[in-house]
XYZ file of C-alpha atoms in Angstrom:
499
model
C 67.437 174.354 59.742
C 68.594 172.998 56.482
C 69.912 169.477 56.669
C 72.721 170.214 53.510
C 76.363 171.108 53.776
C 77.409 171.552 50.831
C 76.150 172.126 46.827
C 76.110 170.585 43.735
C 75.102 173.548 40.684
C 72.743 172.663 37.701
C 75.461 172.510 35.157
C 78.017 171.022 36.980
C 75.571 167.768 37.994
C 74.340 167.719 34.215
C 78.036 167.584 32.952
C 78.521 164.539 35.548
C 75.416 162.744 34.322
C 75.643 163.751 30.742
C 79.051 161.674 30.691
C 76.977 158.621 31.949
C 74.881 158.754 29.321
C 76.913 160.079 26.453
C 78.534 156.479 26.566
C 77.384 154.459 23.333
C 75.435 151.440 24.776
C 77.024 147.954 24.701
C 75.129 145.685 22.396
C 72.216 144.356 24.184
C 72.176 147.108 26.577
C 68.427 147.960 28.049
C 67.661 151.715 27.650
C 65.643 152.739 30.846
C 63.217 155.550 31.034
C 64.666 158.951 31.408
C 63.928 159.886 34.841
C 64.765 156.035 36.132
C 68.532 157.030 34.046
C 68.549 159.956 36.047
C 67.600 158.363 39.660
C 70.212 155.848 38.749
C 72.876 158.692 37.406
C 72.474 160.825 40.501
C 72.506 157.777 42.396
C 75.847 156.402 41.195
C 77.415 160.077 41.857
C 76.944 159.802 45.346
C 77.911 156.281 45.460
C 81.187 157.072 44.323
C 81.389 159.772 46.129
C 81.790 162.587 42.900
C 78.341 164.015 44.236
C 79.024 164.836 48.433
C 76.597 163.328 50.749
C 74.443 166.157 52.454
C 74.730 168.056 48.738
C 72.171 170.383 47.792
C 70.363 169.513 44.369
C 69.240 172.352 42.121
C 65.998 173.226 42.089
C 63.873 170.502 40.091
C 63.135 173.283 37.086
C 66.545 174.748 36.933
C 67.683 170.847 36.487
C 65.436 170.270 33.731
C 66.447 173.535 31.765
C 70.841 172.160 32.397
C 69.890 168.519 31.585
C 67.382 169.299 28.706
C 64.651 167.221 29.807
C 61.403 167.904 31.091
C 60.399 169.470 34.668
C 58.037 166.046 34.820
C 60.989 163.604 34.877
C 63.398 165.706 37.318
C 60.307 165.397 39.571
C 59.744 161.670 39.068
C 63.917 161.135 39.155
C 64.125 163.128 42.439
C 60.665 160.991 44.014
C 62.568 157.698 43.161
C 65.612 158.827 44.946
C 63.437 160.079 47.671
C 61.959 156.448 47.753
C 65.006 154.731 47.882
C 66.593 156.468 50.533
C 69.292 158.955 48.138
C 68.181 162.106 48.625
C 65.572 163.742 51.401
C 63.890 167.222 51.289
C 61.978 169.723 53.393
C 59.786 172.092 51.947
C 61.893 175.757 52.066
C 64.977 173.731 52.626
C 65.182 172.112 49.186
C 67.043 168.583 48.442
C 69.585 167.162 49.456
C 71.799 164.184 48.716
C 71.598 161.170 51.297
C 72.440 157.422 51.607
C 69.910 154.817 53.092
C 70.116 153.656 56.855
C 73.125 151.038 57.190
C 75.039 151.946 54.272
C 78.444 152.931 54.560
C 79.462 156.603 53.341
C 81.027 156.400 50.320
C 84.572 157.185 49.940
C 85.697 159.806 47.442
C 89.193 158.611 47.287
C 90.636 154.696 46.611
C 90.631 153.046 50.440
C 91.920 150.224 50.137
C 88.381 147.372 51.537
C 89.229 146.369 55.808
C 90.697 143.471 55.616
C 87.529 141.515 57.659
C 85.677 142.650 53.571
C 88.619 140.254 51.937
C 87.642 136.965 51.931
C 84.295 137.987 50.102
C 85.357 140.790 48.358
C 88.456 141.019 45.436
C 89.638 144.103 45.956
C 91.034 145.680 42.629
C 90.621 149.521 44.047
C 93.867 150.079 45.623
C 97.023 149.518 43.668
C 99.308 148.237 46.113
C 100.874 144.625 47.074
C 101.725 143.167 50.492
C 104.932 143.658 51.961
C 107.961 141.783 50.479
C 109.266 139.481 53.161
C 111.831 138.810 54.720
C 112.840 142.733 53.918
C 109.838 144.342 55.993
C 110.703 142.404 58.832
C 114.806 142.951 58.604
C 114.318 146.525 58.033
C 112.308 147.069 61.038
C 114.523 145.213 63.051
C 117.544 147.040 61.856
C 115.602 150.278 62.631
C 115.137 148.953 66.027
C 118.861 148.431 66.465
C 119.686 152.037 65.907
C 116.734 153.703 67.278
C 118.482 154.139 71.075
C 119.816 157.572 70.002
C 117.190 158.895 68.632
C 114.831 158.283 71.965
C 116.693 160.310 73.848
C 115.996 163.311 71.497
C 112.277 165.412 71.326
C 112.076 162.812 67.950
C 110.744 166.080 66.125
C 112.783 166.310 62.568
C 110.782 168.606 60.480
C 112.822 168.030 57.482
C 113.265 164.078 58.174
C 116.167 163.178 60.089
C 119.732 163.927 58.326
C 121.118 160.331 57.534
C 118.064 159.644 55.432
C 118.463 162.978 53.756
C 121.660 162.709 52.964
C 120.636 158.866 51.554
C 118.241 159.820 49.779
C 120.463 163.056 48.208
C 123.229 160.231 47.417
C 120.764 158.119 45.438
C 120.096 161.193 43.209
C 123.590 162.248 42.791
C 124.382 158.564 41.563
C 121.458 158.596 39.197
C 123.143 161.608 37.292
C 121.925 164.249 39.363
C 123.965 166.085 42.241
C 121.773 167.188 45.253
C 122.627 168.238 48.462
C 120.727 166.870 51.581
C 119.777 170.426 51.883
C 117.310 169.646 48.654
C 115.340 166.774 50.248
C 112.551 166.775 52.356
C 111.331 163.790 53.608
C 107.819 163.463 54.201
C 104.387 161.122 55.478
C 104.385 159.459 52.131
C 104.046 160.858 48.892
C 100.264 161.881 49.660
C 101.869 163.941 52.571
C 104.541 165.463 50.071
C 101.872 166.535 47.388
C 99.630 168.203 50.020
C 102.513 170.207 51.253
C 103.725 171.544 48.171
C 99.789 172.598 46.901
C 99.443 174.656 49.985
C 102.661 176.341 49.491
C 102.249 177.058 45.884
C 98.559 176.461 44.898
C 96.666 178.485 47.357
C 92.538 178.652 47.538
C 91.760 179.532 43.411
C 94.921 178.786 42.145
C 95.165 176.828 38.892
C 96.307 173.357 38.555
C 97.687 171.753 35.250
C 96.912 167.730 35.658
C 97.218 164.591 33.040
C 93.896 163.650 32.195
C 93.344 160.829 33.202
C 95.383 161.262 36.361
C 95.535 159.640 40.178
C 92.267 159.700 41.488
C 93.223 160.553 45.527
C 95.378 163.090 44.278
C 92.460 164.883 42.269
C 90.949 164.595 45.474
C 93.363 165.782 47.332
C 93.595 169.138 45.499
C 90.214 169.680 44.706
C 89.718 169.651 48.627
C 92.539 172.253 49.109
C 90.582 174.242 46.802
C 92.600 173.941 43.692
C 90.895 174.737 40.230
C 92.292 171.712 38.082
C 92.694 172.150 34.161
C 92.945 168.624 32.379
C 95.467 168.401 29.668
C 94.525 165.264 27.744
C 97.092 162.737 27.673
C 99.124 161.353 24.062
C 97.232 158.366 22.418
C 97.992 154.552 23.641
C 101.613 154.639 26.105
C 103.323 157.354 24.673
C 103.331 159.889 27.003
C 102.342 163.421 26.872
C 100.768 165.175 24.049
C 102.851 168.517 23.882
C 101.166 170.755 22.072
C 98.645 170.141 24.147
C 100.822 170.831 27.673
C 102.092 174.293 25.655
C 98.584 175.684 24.970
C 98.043 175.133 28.416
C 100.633 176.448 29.960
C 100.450 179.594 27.813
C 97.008 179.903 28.381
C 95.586 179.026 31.237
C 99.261 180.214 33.254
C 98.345 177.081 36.103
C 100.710 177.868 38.914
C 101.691 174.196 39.402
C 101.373 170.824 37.070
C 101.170 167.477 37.907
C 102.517 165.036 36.293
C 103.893 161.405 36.219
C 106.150 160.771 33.580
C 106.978 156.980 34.768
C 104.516 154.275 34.508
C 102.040 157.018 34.896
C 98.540 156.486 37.129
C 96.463 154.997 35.185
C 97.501 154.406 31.574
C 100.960 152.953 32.822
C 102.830 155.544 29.938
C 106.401 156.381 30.035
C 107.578 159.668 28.959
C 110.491 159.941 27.065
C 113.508 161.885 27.274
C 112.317 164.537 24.554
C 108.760 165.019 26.230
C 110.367 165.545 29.711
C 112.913 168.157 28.246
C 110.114 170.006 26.167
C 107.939 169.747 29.071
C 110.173 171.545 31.695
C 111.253 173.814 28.814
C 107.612 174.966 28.173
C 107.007 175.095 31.800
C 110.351 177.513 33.037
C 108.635 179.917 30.025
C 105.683 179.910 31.734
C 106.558 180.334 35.437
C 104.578 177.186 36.355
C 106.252 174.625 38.945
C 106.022 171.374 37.848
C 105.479 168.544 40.361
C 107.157 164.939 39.124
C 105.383 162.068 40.627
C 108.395 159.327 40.726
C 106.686 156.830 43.076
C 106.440 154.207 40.130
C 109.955 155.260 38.561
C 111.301 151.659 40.033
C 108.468 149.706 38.751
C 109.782 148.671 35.578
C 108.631 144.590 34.398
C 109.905 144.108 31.130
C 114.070 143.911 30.531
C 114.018 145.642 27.400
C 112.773 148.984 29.380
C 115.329 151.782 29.327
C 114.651 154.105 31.545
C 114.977 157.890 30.914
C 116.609 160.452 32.729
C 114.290 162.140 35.701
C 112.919 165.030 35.151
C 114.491 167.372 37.446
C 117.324 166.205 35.404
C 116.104 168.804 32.647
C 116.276 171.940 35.450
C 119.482 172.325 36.110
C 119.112 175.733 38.025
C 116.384 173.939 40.047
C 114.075 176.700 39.633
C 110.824 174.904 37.866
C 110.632 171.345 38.694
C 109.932 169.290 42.111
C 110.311 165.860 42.422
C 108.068 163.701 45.029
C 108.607 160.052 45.387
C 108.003 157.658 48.042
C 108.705 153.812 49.650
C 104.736 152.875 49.014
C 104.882 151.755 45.416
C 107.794 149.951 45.461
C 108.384 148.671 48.329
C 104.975 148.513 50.699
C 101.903 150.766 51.123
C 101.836 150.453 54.676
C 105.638 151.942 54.720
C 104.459 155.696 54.671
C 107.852 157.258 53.752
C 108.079 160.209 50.480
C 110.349 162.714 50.057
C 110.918 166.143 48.504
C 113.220 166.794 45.974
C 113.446 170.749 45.152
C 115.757 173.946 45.208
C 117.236 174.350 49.301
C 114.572 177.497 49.227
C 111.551 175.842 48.431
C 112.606 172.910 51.090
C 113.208 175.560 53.644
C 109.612 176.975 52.728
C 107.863 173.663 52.873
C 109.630 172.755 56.625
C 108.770 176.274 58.056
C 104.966 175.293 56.986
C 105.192 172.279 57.748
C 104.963 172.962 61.955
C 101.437 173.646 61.460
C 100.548 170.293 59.496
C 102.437 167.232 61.014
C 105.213 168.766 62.442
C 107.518 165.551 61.052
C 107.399 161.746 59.560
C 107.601 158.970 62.359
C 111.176 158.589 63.073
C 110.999 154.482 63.353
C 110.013 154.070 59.549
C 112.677 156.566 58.805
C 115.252 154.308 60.150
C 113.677 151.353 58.377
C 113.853 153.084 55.026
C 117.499 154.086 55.942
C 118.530 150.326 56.730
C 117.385 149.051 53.097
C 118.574 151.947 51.268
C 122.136 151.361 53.084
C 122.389 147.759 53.069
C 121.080 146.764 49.857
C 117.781 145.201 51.204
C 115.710 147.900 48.620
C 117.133 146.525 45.743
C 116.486 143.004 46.427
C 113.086 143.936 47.779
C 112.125 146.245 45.055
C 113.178 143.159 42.590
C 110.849 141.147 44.614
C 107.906 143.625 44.140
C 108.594 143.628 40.346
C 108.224 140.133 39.736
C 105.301 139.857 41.815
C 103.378 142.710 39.751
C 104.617 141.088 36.338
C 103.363 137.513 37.552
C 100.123 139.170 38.079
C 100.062 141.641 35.147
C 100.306 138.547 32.909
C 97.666 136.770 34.690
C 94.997 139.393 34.854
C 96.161 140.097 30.899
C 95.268 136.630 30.259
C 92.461 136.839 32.403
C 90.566 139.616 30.665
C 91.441 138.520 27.187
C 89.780 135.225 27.858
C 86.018 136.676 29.879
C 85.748 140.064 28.332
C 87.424 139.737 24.955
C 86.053 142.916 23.817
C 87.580 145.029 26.827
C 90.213 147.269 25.157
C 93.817 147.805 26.877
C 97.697 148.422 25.777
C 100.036 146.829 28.140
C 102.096 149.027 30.100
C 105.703 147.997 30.174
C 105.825 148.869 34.099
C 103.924 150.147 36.769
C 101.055 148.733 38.914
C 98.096 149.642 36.497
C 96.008 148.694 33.160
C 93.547 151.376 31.805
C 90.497 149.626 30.362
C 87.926 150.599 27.592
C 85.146 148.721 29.137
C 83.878 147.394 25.316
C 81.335 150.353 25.223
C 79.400 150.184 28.892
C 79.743 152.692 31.561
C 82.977 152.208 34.056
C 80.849 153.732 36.827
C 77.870 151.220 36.490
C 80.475 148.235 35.904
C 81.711 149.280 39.367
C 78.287 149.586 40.859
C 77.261 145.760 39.482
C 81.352 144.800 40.542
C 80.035 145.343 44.135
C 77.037 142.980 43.906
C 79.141 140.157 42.686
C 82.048 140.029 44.585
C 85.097 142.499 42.799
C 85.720 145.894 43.715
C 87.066 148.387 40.962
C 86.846 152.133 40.452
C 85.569 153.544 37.317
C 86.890 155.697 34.826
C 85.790 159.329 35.973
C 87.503 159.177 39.413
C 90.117 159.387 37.640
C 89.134 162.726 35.161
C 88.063 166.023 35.682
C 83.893 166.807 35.118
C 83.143 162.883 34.487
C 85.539 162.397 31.855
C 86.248 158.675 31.309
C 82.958 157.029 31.436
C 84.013 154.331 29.156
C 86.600 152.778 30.971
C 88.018 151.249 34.383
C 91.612 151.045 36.413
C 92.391 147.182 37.203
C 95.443 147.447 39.440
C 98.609 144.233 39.087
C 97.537 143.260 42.920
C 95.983 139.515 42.452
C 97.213 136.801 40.389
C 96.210 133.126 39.629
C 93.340 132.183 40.239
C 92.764 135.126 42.337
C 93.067 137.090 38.682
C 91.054 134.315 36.951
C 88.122 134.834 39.426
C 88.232 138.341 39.181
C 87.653 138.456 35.376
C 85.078 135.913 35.435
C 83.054 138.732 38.437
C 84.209 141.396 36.292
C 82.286 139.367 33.270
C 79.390 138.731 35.588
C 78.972 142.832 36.419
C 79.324 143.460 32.458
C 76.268 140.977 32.431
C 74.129 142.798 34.750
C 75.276 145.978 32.989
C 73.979 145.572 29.431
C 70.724 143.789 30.725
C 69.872 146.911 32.331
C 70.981 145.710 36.246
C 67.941 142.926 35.802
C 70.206 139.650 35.324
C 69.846 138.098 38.460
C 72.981 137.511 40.460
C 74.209 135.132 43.288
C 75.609 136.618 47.142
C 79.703 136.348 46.037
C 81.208 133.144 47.534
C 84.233 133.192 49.926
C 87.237 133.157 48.066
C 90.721 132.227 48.950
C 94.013 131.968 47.277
């Protein structure tokens, strides 16, 4: 019986590895022979999880003829992965992807490391900061205080439980835009909200319209639900959207949803302005695609001279084309999983009848919690907690990276949680492989594209500052090391580490 689960074709794994490759080498980078380049490229797939484990490999021939190499190396590539545990075979069965006794499975999204991995390990994979105390601790004890009702109730609210609707409809009615609590869903963060609103709209097939670059667990996310994803290339530096771009798309391809994040966006840290997000919605009601706003980092502004624009559902009057998703996990805490739903009383109805055979509703404790610092004032003060935090540390690991890796290219986002590196020419996917051996953890480039797009560059998330950011640049320098001498430099077990 055939030990694979899933498949990989020929020129799908050749586009993967030919965007390993493609990458111009960093001066003093070691070219290795061609079928050790393509152990090591097939090998980094699965370590990041783009390639499944249990994956079928083409054939060795019909490789050869996608990659444009010879039969002889796909053979010698596949025997070293054999060797080193990656990939096992059985005559009639063919290959299949693998990982070696007593390694972990790789993740395909952004976990954030267990926290026993921390004092060894800098973790600059997950974009997210601890809590800001006191106003975790107050708002959970305020949610304790009126939880008494709610017990004696089944504690199932489908649609989230009305007094945080209706808070939630208040706060976009003061921000310029009336809503009704009958428009707002709220949701198990905005990972929960996202995944509700493909599988209404998007459907097994269905097209996709994303930013490319984009979130990485939200590429995931839909690729799993079966989504086909079209990238639509984002504007050069932090200015947005390109729009011709968006309207070729859109006329073309006729996605039935797009993604987008049009503040602080996931990775690049751009901010659409007012024109884009009117064009945008514009192009999109001509189209009849539904475009999804990601607002989870619309709070996250750092510097004072930021104006912020009006939301995009402010653009859709009628209500008909745009939904809005945000959530408490950016700017408040991750481990607060409370999003919402902002859309036309139809499509909310929709999503709640559906939503009995997913979760059937969002714990009713954090509910309460969110509820108490949205009515008392606590989220303000705690959200301008969070930003000073993430601009202590955005300056830090700025500083940080100018001084190890001076010829890392970045523009510096005026908000947000992230900085979207150009990796001075090496690959983002070894730089993470060589991050793990010396003590930092970061995700490369293409988890974060469509097909291995963005090779050449890594995410470093605001999370650590200090010397916590100092240390990380000088591993990050060390993995650049081992990079362009061809993962020979020798390198020390990471020391402990604490703030």
């Amino acid at each position: 019986m055939a030990q694979w689960t899933s498949a990989v074709g020929a020129a799908q794994l050749a586009r993967l590895l030919k965007s390993q490759q493609d990458r111009p080498a960093g001066p003093g980078t070691r070219r290795p022979p061609a079928y050790r380049a393509l152990a090591d490229g097939i090998r980094l797939l699965v370590l990041e999880g783009r390639v499944p484990v249990a994956a079928r490999l083409p054939a060795e021939r019909e490789l050869a003829l996608s990659f444009a190499v010879s039969r002889t190396t796909v053979a010698a590539a596949y025997e070293a992965l054999r060797a080193e545990g990656f990939l096992e075979s059985r005559r009639g069965a063919g290959s299949w992807t693998a990982v070696p006794a007593g390694n972990p499975l790789p993740a395909r999204g952004l976990e954030p490391l267990p926290p026993e991995a921390l004092g060894s390990m800098i973790d600059l994979g997950c974009a997210a900061l601890p809590a800001p105390e006191p106003w975790l601790t107050r708002a959970v004890q305020g949610a304790l205080e009126e939880l008494p009702p709610y017990a004696h109730t089944h504690g199932d609210y489908p649609a989230g439980l009305p007094v945080l609707r209706a808070m939630i409809a208040d706060r976009y009615t003061a921000r310029g835009i009336p809503t009704m609590p009958e428009q707002i869903m709220v949701t198990t963060g905005a990972m929960g909200a996202i995944d509700a609103i493909c599988h209404l709209f998007g459907g097994h097939g269905e097209r996709i319209a994303v930013e490319s670059p984009s979130y990485a667990n939200i590429l995931q996310l839909m690729r799993e639900a079966g989504a086909r994803l079209v990238p639509v290339a984002m504007a050069e530096g932090l200015t947005g959207w390109d729009l011709d771009r968006w309207r070729q798309v859109l006329r073309e391809a006729a996605p039935r949803i797009a993604y987008v994040v049009a503040d602080f966006h996931n990775p690049t840290g751009a901010l659409a302005d007012e024109d884009q997000r009117r064009r945008l919605v514009e192009a999109a009601r001509s189209a009849g695609t539904v475009l999804v706003a990601d607002e989870t980092m619309t709070e996250l502004w750092l510097d004072d001279d930021v104006e912020m624009p009006r939301p995009v559902c402010g653009f859709d009057p009628a209500g008909s084309t745009v939904i809005t998703v945000g959530s408490a996990s950016k700017a408040f805490w991750a481990g607060m999983r409370i999003g919402w739903v902002r859309a036309a009383p139809d499509v909310i109805r929709s999503l709640v009848a559906a939503r009995a055979y997913a979760d059937l509703g969002t714990p009713v404790l954090e509910q309460l919690a969110v509820n108490w610092l949205f009515s008392t004032g606590g989220w303000e003060q705690a959200v301008d907690l969070r930003r000073a935090q993430a601009r202590e540390n955005r300056e830090a690991l700025v500083g940080a990276l100018r001084r190890e890796l001076p010829d890392w290219e970045f523009a510096v986002p005026k908000g947000g949680l992230t900085l979207w590196v150009r990796a001075g020419g090496l690959s983002g996917s070894r730089i993470a492989e060589a991050g793990e051996r010396v003590g930092v953890r970061v995700p490369s480039g293409p988890r974060f594209g469509v097909d291995g797009a963005f090779e050449g560059f890594v995410r470093l998330p605001f999370t650590v500052g200090g010397a916590v950011a100092d240390e990380a640049a000088t591993r990050l320098a060390a993995a650049a090391k081992i990079v362009r001498s061809g993962g020979t430099a020798g390198t020390e077990p990471p020391r402990t580490f604490v703030a």
